[in-house]
Short mmCIF file of C-alpha atoms in Angstrom, two decimals:
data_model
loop_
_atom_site.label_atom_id
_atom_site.label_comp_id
_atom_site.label_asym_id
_atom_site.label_seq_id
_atom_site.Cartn_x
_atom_site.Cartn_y
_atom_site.Cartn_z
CA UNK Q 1 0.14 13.32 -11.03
CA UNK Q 2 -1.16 15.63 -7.85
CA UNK Q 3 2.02 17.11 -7.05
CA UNK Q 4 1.65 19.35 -4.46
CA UNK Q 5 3.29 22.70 -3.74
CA UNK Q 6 5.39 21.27 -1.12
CA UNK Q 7 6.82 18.43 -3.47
CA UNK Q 8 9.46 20.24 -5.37
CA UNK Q 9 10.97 21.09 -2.16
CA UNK Q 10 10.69 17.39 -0.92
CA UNK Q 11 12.44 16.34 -3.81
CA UNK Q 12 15.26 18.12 -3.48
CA UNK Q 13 15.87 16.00 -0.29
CA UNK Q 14 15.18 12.93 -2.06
CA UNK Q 15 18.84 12.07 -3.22
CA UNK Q 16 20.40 11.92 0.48
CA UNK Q 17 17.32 10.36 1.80
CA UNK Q 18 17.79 7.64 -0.73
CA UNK Q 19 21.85 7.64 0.23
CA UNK Q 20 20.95 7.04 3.51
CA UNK Q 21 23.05 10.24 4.61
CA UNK Q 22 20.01 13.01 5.00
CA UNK Q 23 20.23 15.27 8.37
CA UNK Q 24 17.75 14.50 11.10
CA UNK Q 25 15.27 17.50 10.54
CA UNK Q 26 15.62 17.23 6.68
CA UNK Q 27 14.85 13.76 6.73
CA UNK Q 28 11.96 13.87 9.55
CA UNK Q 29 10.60 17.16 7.22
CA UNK Q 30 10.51 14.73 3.85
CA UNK Q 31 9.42 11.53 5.80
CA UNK Q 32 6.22 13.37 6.93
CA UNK Q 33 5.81 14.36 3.26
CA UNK Q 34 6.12 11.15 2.10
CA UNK Q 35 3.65 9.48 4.01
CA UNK Q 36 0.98 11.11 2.00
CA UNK Q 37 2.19 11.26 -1.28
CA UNK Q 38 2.72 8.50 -3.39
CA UNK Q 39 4.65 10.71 -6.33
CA UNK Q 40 7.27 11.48 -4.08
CA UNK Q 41 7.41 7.88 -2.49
CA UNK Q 42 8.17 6.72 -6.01
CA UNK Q 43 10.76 9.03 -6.59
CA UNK Q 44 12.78 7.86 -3.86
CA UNK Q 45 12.12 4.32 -4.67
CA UNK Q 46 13.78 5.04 -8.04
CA UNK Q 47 16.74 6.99 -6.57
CA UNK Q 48 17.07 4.06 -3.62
CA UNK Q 49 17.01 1.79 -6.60
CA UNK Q 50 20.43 3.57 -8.13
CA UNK Q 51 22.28 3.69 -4.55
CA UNK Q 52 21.59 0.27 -4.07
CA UNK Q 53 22.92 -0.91 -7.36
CA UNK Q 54 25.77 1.52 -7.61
CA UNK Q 55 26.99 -0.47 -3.90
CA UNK Q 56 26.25 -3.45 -5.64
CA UNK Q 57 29.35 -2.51 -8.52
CA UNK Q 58 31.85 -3.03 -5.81
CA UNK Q 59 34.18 -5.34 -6.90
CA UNK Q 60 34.16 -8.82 -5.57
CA UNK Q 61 37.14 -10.31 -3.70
CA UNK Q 62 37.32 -13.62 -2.25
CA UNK Q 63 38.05 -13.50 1.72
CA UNK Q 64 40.85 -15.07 3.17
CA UNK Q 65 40.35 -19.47 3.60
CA UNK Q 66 38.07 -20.26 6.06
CA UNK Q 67 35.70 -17.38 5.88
CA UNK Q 68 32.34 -19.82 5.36
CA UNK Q 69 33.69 -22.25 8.65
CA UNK Q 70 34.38 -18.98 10.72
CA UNK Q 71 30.33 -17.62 9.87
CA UNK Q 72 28.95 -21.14 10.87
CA UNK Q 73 31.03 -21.11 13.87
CA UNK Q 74 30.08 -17.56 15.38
CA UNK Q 75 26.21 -19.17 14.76
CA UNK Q 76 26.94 -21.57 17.68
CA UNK Q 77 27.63 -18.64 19.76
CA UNK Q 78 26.08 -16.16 22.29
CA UNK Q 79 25.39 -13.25 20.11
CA UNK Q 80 27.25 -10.27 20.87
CA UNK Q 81 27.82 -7.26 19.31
CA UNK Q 82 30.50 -6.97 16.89
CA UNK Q 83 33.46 -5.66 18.19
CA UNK Q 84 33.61 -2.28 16.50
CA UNK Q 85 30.27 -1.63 18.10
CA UNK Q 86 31.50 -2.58 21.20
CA UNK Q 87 34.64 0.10 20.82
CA UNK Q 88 31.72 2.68 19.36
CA UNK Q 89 31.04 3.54 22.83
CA UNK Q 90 33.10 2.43 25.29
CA UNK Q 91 32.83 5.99 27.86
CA UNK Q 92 29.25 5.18 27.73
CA UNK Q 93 30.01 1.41 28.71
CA UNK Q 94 32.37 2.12 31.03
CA UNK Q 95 29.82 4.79 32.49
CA UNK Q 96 26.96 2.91 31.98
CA UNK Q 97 28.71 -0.56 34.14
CA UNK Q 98 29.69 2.05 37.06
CA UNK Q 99 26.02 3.79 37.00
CA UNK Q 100 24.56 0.52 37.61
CA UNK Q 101 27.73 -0.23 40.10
CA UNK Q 102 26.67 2.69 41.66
CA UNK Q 103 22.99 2.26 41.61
CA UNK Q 104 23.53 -1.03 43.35
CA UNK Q 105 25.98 0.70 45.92
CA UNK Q 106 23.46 2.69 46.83
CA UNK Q 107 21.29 0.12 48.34
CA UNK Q 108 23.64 -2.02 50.26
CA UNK Q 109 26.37 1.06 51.45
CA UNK Q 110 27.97 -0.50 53.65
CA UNK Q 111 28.97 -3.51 51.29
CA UNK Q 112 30.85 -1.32 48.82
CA UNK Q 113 33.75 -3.84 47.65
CA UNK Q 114 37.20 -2.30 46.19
CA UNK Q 115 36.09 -3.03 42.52
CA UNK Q 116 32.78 -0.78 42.98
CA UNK Q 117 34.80 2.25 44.21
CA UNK Q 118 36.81 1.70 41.28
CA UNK Q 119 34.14 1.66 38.85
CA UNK Q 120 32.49 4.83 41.02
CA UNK Q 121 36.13 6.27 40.18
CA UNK Q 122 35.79 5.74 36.68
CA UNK Q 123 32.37 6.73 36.66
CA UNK Q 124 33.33 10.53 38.14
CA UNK Q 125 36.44 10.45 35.82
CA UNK Q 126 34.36 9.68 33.10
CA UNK Q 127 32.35 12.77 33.60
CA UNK Q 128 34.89 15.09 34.68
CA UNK Q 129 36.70 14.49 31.07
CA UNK Q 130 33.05 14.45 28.79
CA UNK Q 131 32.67 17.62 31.31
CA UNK Q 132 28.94 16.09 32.05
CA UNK Q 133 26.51 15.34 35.65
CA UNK Q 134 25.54 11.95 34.28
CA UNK Q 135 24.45 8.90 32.06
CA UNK Q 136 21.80 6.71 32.58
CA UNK Q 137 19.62 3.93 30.79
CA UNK Q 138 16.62 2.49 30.25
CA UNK Q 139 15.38 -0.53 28.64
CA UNK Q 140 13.64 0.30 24.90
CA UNK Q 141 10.57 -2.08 25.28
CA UNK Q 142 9.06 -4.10 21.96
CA UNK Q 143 5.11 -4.10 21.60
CA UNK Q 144 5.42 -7.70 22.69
CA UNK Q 145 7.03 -6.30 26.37
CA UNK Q 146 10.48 -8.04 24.95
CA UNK Q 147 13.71 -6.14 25.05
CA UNK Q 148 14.10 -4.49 22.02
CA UNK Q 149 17.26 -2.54 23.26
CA UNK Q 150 18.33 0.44 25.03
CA UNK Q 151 18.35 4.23 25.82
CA UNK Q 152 21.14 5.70 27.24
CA UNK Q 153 20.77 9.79 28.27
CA UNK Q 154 23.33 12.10 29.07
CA UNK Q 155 23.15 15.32 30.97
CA UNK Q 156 26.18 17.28 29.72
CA UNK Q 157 27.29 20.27 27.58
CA UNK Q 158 25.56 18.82 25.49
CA UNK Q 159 23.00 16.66 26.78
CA UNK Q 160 21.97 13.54 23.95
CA UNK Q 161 20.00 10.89 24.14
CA UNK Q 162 21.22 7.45 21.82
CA UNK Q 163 19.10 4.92 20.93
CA UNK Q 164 20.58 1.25 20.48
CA UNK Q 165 17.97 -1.63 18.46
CA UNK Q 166 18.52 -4.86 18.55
CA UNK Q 167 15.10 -7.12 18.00
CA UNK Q 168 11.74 -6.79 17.87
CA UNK Q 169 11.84 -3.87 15.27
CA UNK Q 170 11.08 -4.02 11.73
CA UNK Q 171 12.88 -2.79 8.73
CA UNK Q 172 12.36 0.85 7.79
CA UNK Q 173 12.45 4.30 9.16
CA UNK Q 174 11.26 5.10 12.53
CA UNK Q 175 10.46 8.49 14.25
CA UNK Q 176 11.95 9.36 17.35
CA UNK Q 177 9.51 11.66 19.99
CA UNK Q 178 10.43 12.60 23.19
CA UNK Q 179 7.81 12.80 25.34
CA UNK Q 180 8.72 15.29 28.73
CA UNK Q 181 7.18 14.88 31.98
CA UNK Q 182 4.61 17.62 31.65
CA UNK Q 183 3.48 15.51 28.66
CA UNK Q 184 4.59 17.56 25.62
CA UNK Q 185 6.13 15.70 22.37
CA UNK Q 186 9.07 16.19 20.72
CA UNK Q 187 10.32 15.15 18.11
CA UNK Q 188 14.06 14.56 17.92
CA UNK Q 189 14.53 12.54 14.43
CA UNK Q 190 14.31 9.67 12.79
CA UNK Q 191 16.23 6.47 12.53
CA UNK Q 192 16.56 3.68 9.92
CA UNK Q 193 16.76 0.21 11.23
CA UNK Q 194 18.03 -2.28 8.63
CA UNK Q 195 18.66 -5.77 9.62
CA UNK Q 196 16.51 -5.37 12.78
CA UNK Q 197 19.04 -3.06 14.31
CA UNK Q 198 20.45 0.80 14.49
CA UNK Q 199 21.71 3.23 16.42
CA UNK Q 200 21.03 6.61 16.71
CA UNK Q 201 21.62 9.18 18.56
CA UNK Q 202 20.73 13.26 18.75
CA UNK Q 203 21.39 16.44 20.91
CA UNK Q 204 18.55 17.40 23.26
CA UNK Q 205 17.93 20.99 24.88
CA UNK Q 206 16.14 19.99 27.62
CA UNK Q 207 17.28 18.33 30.52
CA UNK Q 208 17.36 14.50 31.33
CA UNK Q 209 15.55 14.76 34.45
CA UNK Q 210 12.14 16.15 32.31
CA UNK Q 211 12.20 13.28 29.78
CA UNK Q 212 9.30 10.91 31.05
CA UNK Q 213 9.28 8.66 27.39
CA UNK Q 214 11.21 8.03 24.55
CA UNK Q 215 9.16 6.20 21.54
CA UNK Q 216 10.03 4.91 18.27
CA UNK Q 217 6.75 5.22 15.67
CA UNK Q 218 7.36 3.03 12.28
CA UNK Q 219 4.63 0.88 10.34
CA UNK Q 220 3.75 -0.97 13.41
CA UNK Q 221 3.24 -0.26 17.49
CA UNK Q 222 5.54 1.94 18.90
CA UNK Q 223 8.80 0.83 21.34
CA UNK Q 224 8.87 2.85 24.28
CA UNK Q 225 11.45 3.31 26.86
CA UNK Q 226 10.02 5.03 30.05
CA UNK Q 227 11.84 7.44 32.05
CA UNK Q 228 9.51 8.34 35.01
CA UNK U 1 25.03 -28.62 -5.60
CA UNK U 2 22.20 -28.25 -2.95
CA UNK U 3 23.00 -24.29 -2.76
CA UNK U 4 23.95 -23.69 -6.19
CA UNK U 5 20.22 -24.18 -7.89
CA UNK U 6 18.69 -22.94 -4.99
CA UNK U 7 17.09 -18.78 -5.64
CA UNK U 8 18.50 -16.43 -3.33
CA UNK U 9 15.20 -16.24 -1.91
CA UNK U 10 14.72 -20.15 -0.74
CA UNK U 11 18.26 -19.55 0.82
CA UNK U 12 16.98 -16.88 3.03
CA UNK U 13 13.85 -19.34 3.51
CA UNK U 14 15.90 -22.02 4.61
CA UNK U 15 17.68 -19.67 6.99
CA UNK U 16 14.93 -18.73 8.17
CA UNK U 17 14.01 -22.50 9.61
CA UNK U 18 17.41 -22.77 10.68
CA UNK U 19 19.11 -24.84 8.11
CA UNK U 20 22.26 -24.30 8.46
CA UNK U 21 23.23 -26.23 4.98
CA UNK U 22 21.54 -23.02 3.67
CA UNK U 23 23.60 -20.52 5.46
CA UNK U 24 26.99 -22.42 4.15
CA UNK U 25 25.41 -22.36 0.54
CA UNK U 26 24.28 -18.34 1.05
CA UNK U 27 27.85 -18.05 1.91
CA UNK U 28 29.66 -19.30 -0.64
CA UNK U 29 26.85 -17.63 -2.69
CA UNK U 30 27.70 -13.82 -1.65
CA UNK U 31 30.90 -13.97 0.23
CA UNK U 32 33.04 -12.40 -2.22
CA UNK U 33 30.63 -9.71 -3.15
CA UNK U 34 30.16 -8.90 0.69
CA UNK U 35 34.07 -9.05 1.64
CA UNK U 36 34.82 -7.22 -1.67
CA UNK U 37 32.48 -3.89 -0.38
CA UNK U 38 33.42 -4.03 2.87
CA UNK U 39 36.86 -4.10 2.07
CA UNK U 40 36.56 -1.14 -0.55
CA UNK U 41 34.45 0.82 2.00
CA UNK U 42 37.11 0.07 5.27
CA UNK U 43 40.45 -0.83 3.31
CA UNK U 44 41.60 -3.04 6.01
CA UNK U 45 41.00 -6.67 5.39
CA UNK U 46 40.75 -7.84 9.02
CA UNK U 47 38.16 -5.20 9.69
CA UNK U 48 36.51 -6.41 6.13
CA UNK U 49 36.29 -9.72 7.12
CA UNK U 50 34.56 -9.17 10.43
CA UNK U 51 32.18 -7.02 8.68
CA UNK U 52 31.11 -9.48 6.16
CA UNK U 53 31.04 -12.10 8.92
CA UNK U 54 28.60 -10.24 10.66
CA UNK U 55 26.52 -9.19 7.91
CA UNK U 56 25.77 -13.01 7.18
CA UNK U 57 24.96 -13.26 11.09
CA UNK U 58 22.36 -10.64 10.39
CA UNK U 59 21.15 -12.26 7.85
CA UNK U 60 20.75 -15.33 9.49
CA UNK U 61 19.18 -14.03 12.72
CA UNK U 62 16.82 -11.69 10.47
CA UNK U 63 15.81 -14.33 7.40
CA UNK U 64 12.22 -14.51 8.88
CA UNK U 65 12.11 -10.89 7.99
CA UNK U 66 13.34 -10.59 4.66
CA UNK U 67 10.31 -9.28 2.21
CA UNK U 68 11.07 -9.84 -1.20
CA UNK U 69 8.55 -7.09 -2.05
CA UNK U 70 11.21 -4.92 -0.76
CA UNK U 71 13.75 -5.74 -2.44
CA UNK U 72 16.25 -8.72 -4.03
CA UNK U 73 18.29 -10.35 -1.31
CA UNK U 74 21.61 -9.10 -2.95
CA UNK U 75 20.38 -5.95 -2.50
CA UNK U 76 19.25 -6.25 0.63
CA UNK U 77 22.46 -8.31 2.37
CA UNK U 78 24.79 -5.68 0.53
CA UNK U 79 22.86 -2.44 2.08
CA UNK U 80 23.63 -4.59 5.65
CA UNK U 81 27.26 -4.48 4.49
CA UNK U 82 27.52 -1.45 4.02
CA UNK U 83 25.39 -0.06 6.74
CA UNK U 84 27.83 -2.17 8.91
CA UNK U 85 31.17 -0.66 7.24
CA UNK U 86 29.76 2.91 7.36
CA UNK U 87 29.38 2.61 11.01
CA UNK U 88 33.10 0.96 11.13
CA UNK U 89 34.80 3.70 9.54
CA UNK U 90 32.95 6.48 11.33
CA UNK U 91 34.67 4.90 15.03
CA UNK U 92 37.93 5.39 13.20
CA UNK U 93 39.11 9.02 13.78
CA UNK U 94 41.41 8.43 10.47
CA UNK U 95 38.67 7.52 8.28
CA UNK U 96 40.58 6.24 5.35
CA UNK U 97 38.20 7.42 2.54
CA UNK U 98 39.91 7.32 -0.72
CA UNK U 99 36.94 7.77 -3.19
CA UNK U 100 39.39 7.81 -6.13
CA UNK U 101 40.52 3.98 -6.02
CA UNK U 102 36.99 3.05 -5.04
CA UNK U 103 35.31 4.95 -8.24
CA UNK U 104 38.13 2.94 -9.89
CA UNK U 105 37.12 -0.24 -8.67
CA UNK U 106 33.32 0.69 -8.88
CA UNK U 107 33.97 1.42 -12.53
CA UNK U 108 36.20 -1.32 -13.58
CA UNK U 109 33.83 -3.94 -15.35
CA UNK U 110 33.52 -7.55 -14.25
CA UNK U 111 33.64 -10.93 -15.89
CA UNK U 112 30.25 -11.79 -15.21
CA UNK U 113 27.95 -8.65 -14.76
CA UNK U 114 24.80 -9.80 -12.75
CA UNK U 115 22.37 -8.25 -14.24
CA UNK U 116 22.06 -6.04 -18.32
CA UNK U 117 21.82 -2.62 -16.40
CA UNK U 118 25.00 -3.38 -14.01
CA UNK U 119 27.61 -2.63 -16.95
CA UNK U 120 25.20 0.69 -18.37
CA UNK U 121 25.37 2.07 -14.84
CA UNK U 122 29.08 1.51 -14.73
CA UNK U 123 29.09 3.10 -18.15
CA UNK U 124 27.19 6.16 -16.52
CA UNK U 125 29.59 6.59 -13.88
CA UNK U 126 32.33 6.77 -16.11
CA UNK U 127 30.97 9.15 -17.47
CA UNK U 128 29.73 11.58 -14.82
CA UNK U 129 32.08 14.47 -14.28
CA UNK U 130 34.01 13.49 -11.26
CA UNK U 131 32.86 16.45 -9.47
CA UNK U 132 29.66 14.80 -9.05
CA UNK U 133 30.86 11.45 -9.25
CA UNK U 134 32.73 11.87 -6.22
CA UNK U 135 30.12 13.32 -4.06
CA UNK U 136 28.07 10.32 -5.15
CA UNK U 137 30.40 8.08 -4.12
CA UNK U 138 30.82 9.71 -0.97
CA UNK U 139 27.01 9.76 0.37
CA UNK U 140 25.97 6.02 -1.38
CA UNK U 141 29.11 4.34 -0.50
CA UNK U 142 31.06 6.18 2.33
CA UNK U 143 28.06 7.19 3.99
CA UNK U 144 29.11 10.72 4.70
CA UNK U 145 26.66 13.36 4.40
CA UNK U 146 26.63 16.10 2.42
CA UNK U 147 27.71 18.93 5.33
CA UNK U 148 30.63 16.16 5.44
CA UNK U 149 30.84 16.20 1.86
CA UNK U 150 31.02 19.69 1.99
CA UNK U 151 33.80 20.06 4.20
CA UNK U 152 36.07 17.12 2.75
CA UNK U 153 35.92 18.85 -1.05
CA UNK U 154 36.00 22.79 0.34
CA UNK U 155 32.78 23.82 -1.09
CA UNK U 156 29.47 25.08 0.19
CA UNK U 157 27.16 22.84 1.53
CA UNK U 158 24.47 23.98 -1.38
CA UNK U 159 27.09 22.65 -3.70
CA UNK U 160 27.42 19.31 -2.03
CA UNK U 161 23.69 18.65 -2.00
CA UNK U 162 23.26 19.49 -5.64
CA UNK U 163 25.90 17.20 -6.96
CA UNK U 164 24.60 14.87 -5.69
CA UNK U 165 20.71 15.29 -6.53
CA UNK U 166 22.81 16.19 -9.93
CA UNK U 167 24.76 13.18 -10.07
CA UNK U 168 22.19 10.17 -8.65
CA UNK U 169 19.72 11.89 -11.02
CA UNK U 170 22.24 11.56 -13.84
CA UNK U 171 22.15 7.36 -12.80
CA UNK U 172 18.86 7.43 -12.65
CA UNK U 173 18.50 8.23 -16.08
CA UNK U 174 20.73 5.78 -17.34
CA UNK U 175 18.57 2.76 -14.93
CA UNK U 176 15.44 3.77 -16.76
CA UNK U 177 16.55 4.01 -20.15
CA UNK U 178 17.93 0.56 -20.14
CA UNK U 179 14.88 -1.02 -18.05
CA UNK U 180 12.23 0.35 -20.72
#
């Protein structure tokens, strides 16, 4: 075993990364460790191995009748979000709808129809109650150029940017880096997408207008969503 | 019969080619496990049951990504359930987190354990003192982290994180004695 200096401090980090609950910097700090050293990979492993079983003890209970017709069903539809993901952010839907309402307005003025004033209105009152200047959005492009989801950044007290997956990302942890328009990099965090999706989102101190890139790093190319 | 002497892992194959006939077996398969942690994590049995729904949708959409190198497929489709219920309960501003009746049902042994080490690490949570079992509980299953932790037990955060490095490390223990 080469344990290095820096290990016994990694490993007391260890437990929450393997719960899934470690704080951003805390878990950026030991994922940078663990990239190089295999000890401390295999310690998590272990611990990961005990939070996955102890979840697994829950007991088992038998859904209500029709549970197996209702899954093959919703696999026949669209696919949508599910709806407590839909209510997870529904100022920033609301906001987001009337930004690109507005957006739209913008080009052809003098067309402005009753509903986009109303969504303008909700827009303003949106931000006057968050207390904020604005929202916007960009698409989070796969290595492939799909859509692999969507950035949404806020400038407000604070300012955040949240990141939404849904395809064309693999399993596993990703970093986060913000990259500003005078081409420094940041990094805000990292995020764990399981079942092809997450979302995550962080406070930033700088403001919207500077970021130029957003870009997830895991195991294979990055996804970027460009700002500039 | 088609699902039944099928491995979890030519399920997720067959998924993965979109049989549906394998999706209905998988079902039947895991549905109680899934809809019983959903429903201890959320305690609301609509909410449970549109949890568990979904987390056999992302199974389904995902099978061509499942990598049994990382993992048995009970394993993984129950860490999507409870990713999923985490993020339920964390839109609700009265998260009802009642870590008492689910270290009850946690510890409360089953007919048919799945596997020799499921009833030992039972055994070892039985046994941890509840002031770590708790915070356990809290991060693996809730999902809340330990400044959370913290807050909901009125102790310092230093406290909180060493429970439960104290208390997973405790499991630990108990998963490697009975695997050697």
């Amino acid at each position: 075993m080469n344990e290095r200096p820096e290990c016994a401090e990694i490993r007391q980090l260890l437990p929450e990364l393997a719960a899934g609950v470690a704080a951003g910097a805390e878990r950026g700090r030991a994922l940078a460790h663990l990239g190089g050293c295999s000890d401390c990979r295999r310690e998590l492993e272990a611990l990961a191995t005990v939070a996955d079983e102890l979840v697994a003890l829950a007991k088992p209970v038998e859904p209500p009748p029709g549970f197996e017709s209702a899954v093959l069903a919703k696999i026949a539809l669209p696919r949508t979000r599910p709806r407590w993901h839909r209510a997870l952010r529904p100022a920033i839907a609301v906001a987001l709808a009337t930004a690109i309402g507005v957006g739209i307005g913008a080009v052809s003025a003098l067309q402005v129809t009753r509903d986009d004033r109303h969504l303008a209105a909700v827009y303003r009152q949106t931000l006057e109650t968050a207390g904020g200047r604005f929202i916007t959005a960009r698409r989070l492009t796969a290595p492939d150029a799909s859509r692999a989801g969507t950035v949404f950044a806020y400038q407000g007290t604070p300012s955040w940017v949240f990141v939404v997956v849904w395809s064309g990302a693999s399993d596993g942890p990703y970093q986060v880096d913000l990259v500003t328009r005078d081409g420094q990099e940041r990094l805000l965090g990292t995020m764990a997408v399981t079942g092809g999706e997450a979302s995550w989102g962080v406070k930033i101190d700088l403001d919207v207008a500077d970021i130029a890139e957003i870009r997830l790093s895991g195991r294979a190319e990055p996804l970027t969503a460009v700002f500039r | 019969m088609f699902a039944v002497t099928l491995s979890d892992e030519s399920l997720v194959a067959g998924m993965a080619s979109g049989d549906t006939t394998a999706l209905a077996g998988f079902v039947r398969r895991f549905q109680a496990r899934v809809y019983g942690l959903a429903l201890a994590v959320v305690d609301d049995p609509g909410l449970a049951e549109e949890i568990a729904q979904d987390a056999f949708m992302r199974v389904w959409w995902h099978a061509a990504n499942y990598d049994s190198r990382r993992g048995r497929v009970p394993t993984w489709l129950l860490t999507i359930t409870r990713n999923l219920a985490v993020d339920a309960i964390r839109l609700r501003s009265n998260r009802p987190i009642d870590p008492e009746c689910l270290m009850v049902g946690l510890m409360t042994a089953t007919d048919e354990p799945e596997y020799d080490w499921t009833e030992e690490l039972r055994a070892a949570l039985r046994t941890l003192p509840t002031d770590q079992a708790r915070p356990v509980v809290l991060a693996v299953v809730y999902g809340l982290t330990a400044k959370e932790i913290a807050e909901k037990e009125g102790i310092p955060l230093g406290t909180a994180k060493t429970r439960i490095r104290r208390g997973l490390a405790k499991l630990r223990t108990t998963l490697v004695a009975s695997d050697e």
